PDB file of C-alpha atoms in Angstrom:
ATOM      1  CA  MET A  16     -14.097  41.377  -2.561  1.00 56.00           C
ATOM      2  CA  SER A  17     -15.923  38.733  -4.609  1.00 67.00           C
ATOM      3  CA  ASN A  18     -12.637  37.537  -6.199  1.00 65.00           C
ATOM      4  CA  LYS A  19     -11.235  36.838  -2.741  1.00 64.00           C
ATOM      5  CA  LEU A  20     -14.363  34.905  -1.830  1.00 58.00           C
ATOM      6  CA  VAL A  21     -14.126  32.801  -5.000  1.00 58.00           C
ATOM      7  CA  VAL A  22     -10.438  32.042  -4.401  1.00 56.00           C
ATOM      8  CA  PHE A  23     -11.127  31.154  -0.766  1.00 59.00           C
ATOM      9  CA  THR A  24     -14.002  28.862  -1.773  1.00 60.00           C
ATOM     10  CA  VAL A  25     -11.865  27.076  -4.378  1.00 57.00           C
ATOM     11  CA  ILE A  26      -9.081  26.564  -1.829  1.00 68.00           C
ATOM     12  CA  LEU A  27     -11.549  25.084   0.665  1.00 63.00           C
ATOM     13  CA  ILE A  28     -12.985  22.709  -1.941  1.00 72.00           C
ATOM     14  CA  VAL A  29      -9.548  21.506  -3.067  1.00 69.00           C
ATOM     15  CA  ALA A  30      -8.339  21.067   0.517  1.00 67.00           C
ATOM     16  CA  GLY A  31     -11.485  19.126   1.398  1.00 67.00           C
ATOM     17  CA  ALA A  32     -11.112  16.843  -1.606  1.00 62.00           C
ATOM     18  CA  CYS A  33      -7.461  16.141  -0.770  1.00 57.00           C
ATOM     19  CA  ASN A  34      -8.333  15.426   2.850  1.00 56.00           C
ATOM     20  CA  LEU A  35     -11.169  13.090   1.835  1.00 52.00           C
ATOM     21  CA  LYS A  36      -8.930  11.132  -0.530  1.00 51.00           C
ATOM     22  CA  SER A  37      -6.271  10.817   2.163  1.00 48.00           C
ATOM     23  CA  SER A  38      -8.701   9.702   4.858  1.00 49.00           C
ATOM     24  CA  GLN A  39     -10.334   7.160   2.545  1.00 50.00           C
ATOM     25  CA  ARG A  40      -6.958   5.604   1.777  1.00 50.00           C
ATOM     26  CA  GLN A  41      -6.024   5.383   5.451  1.00 61.00           C
ATOM     27  CA  ASN A  42      -9.287   3.667   6.364  1.00 72.00           C
ATOM     28  CA  TRP A  43      -8.987   0.774   3.939  1.00 81.00           C
ATOM     29  CA  SER A  44      -9.668  -2.577   5.518  1.00 89.00           C
ATOM     30  CA  ALA A  45      -7.022  -5.287   5.497  1.00 89.00           C
ATOM     31  CA  GLU A  46      -9.185  -7.152   2.976  1.00 92.00           C
ATOM     32  CA  ASP A  47      -9.267  -4.153   0.621  1.00 93.00           C
ATOM     33  CA  MET A  48      -5.503  -3.699   0.854  1.00 90.00           C
ATOM     34  CA  ALA A  49      -4.891  -7.417   0.247  1.00 93.00           C
ATOM     35  CA  LYS A  50      -7.198  -7.462  -2.785  1.00 94.00           C
ATOM     36  CA  ARG A  51      -5.501  -4.400  -4.240  1.00 94.00           C
ATOM     37  CA  GLN A  52      -2.041  -5.924  -3.721  1.00 93.00           C
ATOM     38  CA  THR A  53      -3.127  -9.218  -5.255  1.00 95.00           C
ATOM     39  CA  ILE A  54      -4.568  -7.504  -8.337  1.00 95.00           C
ATOM     40  CA  MET A  55      -1.363  -5.491  -8.789  1.00 94.00           C
ATOM     41  CA  MET A  56       0.748  -8.628  -8.444  1.00 95.00           C
ATOM     42  CA  GLN A  57      -1.504 -10.597 -10.814  1.00 95.00           C
ATOM     43  CA  GLU A  58      -1.067  -7.938 -13.493  1.00 94.00           C
ATOM     44  CA  ALA A  59       2.652  -7.373 -12.975  1.00 94.00           C
ATOM     45  CA  LEU A  60       3.787 -10.957 -12.414  1.00 95.00           C
ATOM     46  CA  GLN A  61       1.351 -13.000 -14.555  1.00 96.00           C
ATOM     47  CA  LEU A  62       0.476 -15.314 -11.659  1.00 96.00           C
ATOM     48  CA  THR A  63      -1.029 -18.729 -12.230  1.00 96.00           C
ATOM     49  CA  GLU A  64      -4.411 -19.326 -10.608  1.00 96.00           C
ATOM     50  CA  GLU A  65      -2.765 -21.461  -7.925  1.00 97.00           C
ATOM     51  CA  GLN A  66      -0.208 -18.720  -7.222  1.00 96.00           C
ATOM     52  CA  ARG A  67      -2.914 -16.057  -7.143  1.00 96.00           C
ATOM     53  CA  SER A  68      -4.876 -17.991  -4.555  1.00 96.00           C
ATOM     54  CA  LYS A  69      -1.823 -18.474  -2.321  1.00 97.00           C
ATOM     55  CA  ILE A  70      -0.669 -14.874  -2.802  1.00 96.00           C
ATOM     56  CA  GLU A  71      -4.115 -13.589  -1.875  1.00 96.00           C
ATOM     57  CA  ARG A  72      -3.979 -15.487   1.438  1.00 96.00           C
ATOM     58  CA  ILE A  73      -0.454 -14.219   2.146  1.00 97.00           C
ATOM     59  CA  ASN A  74      -1.444 -10.635   1.312  1.00 96.00           C
ATOM     60  CA  LEU A  75      -4.491 -10.831   3.578  1.00 95.00           C
ATOM     61  CA  LYS A  76      -2.491 -12.296   6.444  1.00 95.00           C
ATOM     62  CA  PHE A  77       0.137  -9.573   6.286  1.00 94.00           C
ATOM     63  CA  ALA A  78      -2.269  -6.713   5.511  1.00 93.00           C
ATOM     64  CA  ASP A  79      -4.076  -7.600   8.725  1.00 92.00           C
ATOM     65  CA  GLN A  80      -0.796  -7.699  10.652  1.00 91.00           C
ATOM     66  CA  PHE A  81       0.393  -4.382   9.159  1.00 88.00           C
ATOM     67  CA  LYS A  82      -2.929  -2.744  10.039  1.00 86.00           C
ATOM     68  CA  LYS A  83      -2.707  -3.993  13.639  1.00 86.00           C
ATOM     69  CA  LEU A  84       0.873  -2.741  13.802  1.00 84.00           C
ATOM     70  CA  ARG A  85      -0.146   0.746  12.642  1.00 81.00           C
ATOM     71  CA  ASP A  86      -3.052   0.827  15.086  1.00 79.00           C
ATOM     72  CA  ASN A  87      -0.956  -0.292  18.069  1.00 78.00           C
ATOM     73  CA  THR A  88       2.278   1.690  17.620  1.00 72.00           C
ATOM     74  CA  GLN A  89       1.008   5.193  16.941  1.00 72.00           C
ATOM     75  CA  GLY A  90       3.641   7.129  18.894  1.00 72.00           C
ATOM     76  CA  ASP A  91       6.873   5.180  18.523  1.00 77.00           C
ATOM     77  CA  ARG A  92       8.031   5.579  14.923  1.00 81.00           C
ATOM     78  CA  GLU A  93      11.332   3.745  15.405  1.00 85.00           C
ATOM     79  CA  LYS A  94       9.639   0.739  16.999  1.00 83.00           C
ATOM     80  CA  MET A  95       7.061   0.718  14.206  1.00 84.00           C
ATOM     81  CA  ARG A  96       9.792   0.850  11.553  1.00 86.00           C
ATOM     82  CA  ILE A  97      11.626  -2.119  13.071  1.00 89.00           C
ATOM     83  CA  LEU A  98       8.452  -4.195  13.440  1.00 89.00           C
ATOM     84  CA  ARG A  99       7.316  -3.222   9.922  1.00 89.00           C
ATOM     85  CA  ASP A 100      10.653  -4.331   8.476  1.00 93.00           C
ATOM     86  CA  ASP A 101      10.396  -7.656  10.323  1.00 94.00           C
ATOM     87  CA  LEU A 102       6.869  -8.189   8.966  1.00 94.00           C
ATOM     88  CA  ARG A 103       7.979  -7.283   5.455  1.00 93.00           C
ATOM     89  CA  ASP A 104      10.855  -9.779   5.629  1.00 95.00           C
ATOM     90  CA  ALA A 105       8.493 -12.526   6.819  1.00 96.00           C
ATOM     91  CA  LYS A 106       6.101 -11.714   3.976  1.00 96.00           C
ATOM     92  CA  TYR A 107       8.942 -11.823   1.451  1.00 96.00           C
ATOM     93  CA  LYS A 108       9.915 -15.315   2.669  1.00 97.00           C
ATOM     94  CA  GLU A 109       6.371 -16.579   2.157  1.00 97.00           C
ATOM     95  CA  LEU A 110       6.092 -14.936  -1.261  1.00 96.00           C
ATOM     96  CA  GLU A 111       9.445 -16.343  -2.330  1.00 96.00           C
ATOM     97  CA  ALA A 112       8.134 -19.855  -1.632  1.00 97.00           C
ATOM     98  CA  VAL A 113       5.181 -19.282  -4.008  1.00 97.00           C
ATOM     99  CA  LEU A 114       6.721 -17.214  -6.807  1.00 97.00           C
ATOM    100  CA  SER A 115       9.286 -18.291  -9.362  1.00 97.00           C
ATOM    101  CA  THR A 116      12.752 -16.758  -9.028  1.00 97.00           C
ATOM    102  CA  GLU A 117      12.026 -14.359 -11.899  1.00 97.00           C
ATOM    103  CA  GLN A 118       8.650 -13.342 -10.468  1.00 96.00           C
ATOM    104  CA  PHE A 119      10.108 -12.750  -7.019  1.00 96.00           C
ATOM    105  CA  GLU A 120      12.973 -10.647  -8.388  1.00 96.00           C
ATOM    106  CA  LYS A 121      10.501  -8.568 -10.394  1.00 96.00           C
ATOM    107  CA  TYR A 122       8.292  -8.178  -7.296  1.00 95.00           C
ATOM    108  CA  ILE A 123      11.260  -6.881  -5.264  1.00 95.00           C
ATOM    109  CA  VAL A 124      12.047  -4.317  -7.981  1.00 95.00           C
ATOM    110  CA  LEU A 125       8.392  -3.187  -8.021  1.00 93.00           C
ATOM    111  CA  GLU A 126       8.378  -2.863  -4.223  1.00 91.00           C
ATOM    112  CA  GLU A 127      11.580  -0.801  -4.303  1.00 92.00           C
ATOM    113  CA  GLU A 128      10.042   1.504  -6.923  1.00 92.00           C
ATOM    114  CA  ARG A 129       6.863   1.851  -4.833  1.00 88.00           C
ATOM    115  CA  ALA A 130       8.895   2.672  -1.715  1.00 87.00           C
ATOM    116  CA  LYS A 131      10.860   5.290  -3.657  1.00 90.00           C
ATOM    117  CA  GLU A 132       7.619   6.872  -4.902  1.00 88.00           C
ATOM    118  CA  MET A 133       6.243   6.993  -1.366  1.00 83.00           C
ATOM    119  CA  ARG A 134       9.420   8.657  -0.080  1.00 84.00           C
ATOM    120  CA  ASN A 135       9.032  11.229  -2.849  1.00 85.00           C
ATOM    121  CA  GLY A 136       5.467  12.020  -1.814  1.00 78.00           C
ATOM    122  CA  HIS A 137       3.520  10.106  -4.464  1.00 63.00           C
ATOM    123  CA  ARG A 138       1.388   8.098  -2.036  1.00 56.00           C
ATOM    124  CA  GLY A 139      -1.686   6.435  -3.436  1.00 54.00           C
ATOM    125  CA  GLU A 140      -1.262   7.683  -6.994  1.00 49.00           C
ATOM    126  CA  ARG A 141      -0.532   4.258  -8.478  1.00 49.00           C
ATOM    127  CA  GLY A 142      -4.224   3.623  -9.158  1.00 50.00           C
ATOM    128  CA  ASP A 143      -4.713   7.062 -10.705  1.00 47.00           C
ATOM    129  CA  ARG A 144      -2.255   6.550 -13.561  1.00 44.00           C
TER     130      ARG A 144
END
């Protein structure tokens, strides 16, 4: 009987920890998301200080718009996908104006890899590596 209780307790603790991590990630502010994106881009693309400043503003602008989109289109997944793709394309245009050709190409590759990881269920693990 005590073995079952121990197993049950461990399962509850693990499930609670997973749920907490998931809920914390979903409640990030637009500012937190923009800062995280900017740091990742700074490290991956070796941005100049001028680029970093511009990228940070772009990331904040679009993080805020993405957050509003998620909050306002809860039920309609197809509509959200279309609007999200439009926002992403607009963000790419602004980033392309700030980044060099090589930096932008590398950024697109990184974004494709991130999207692939998310489709494969590896959400939020980038910072844990």
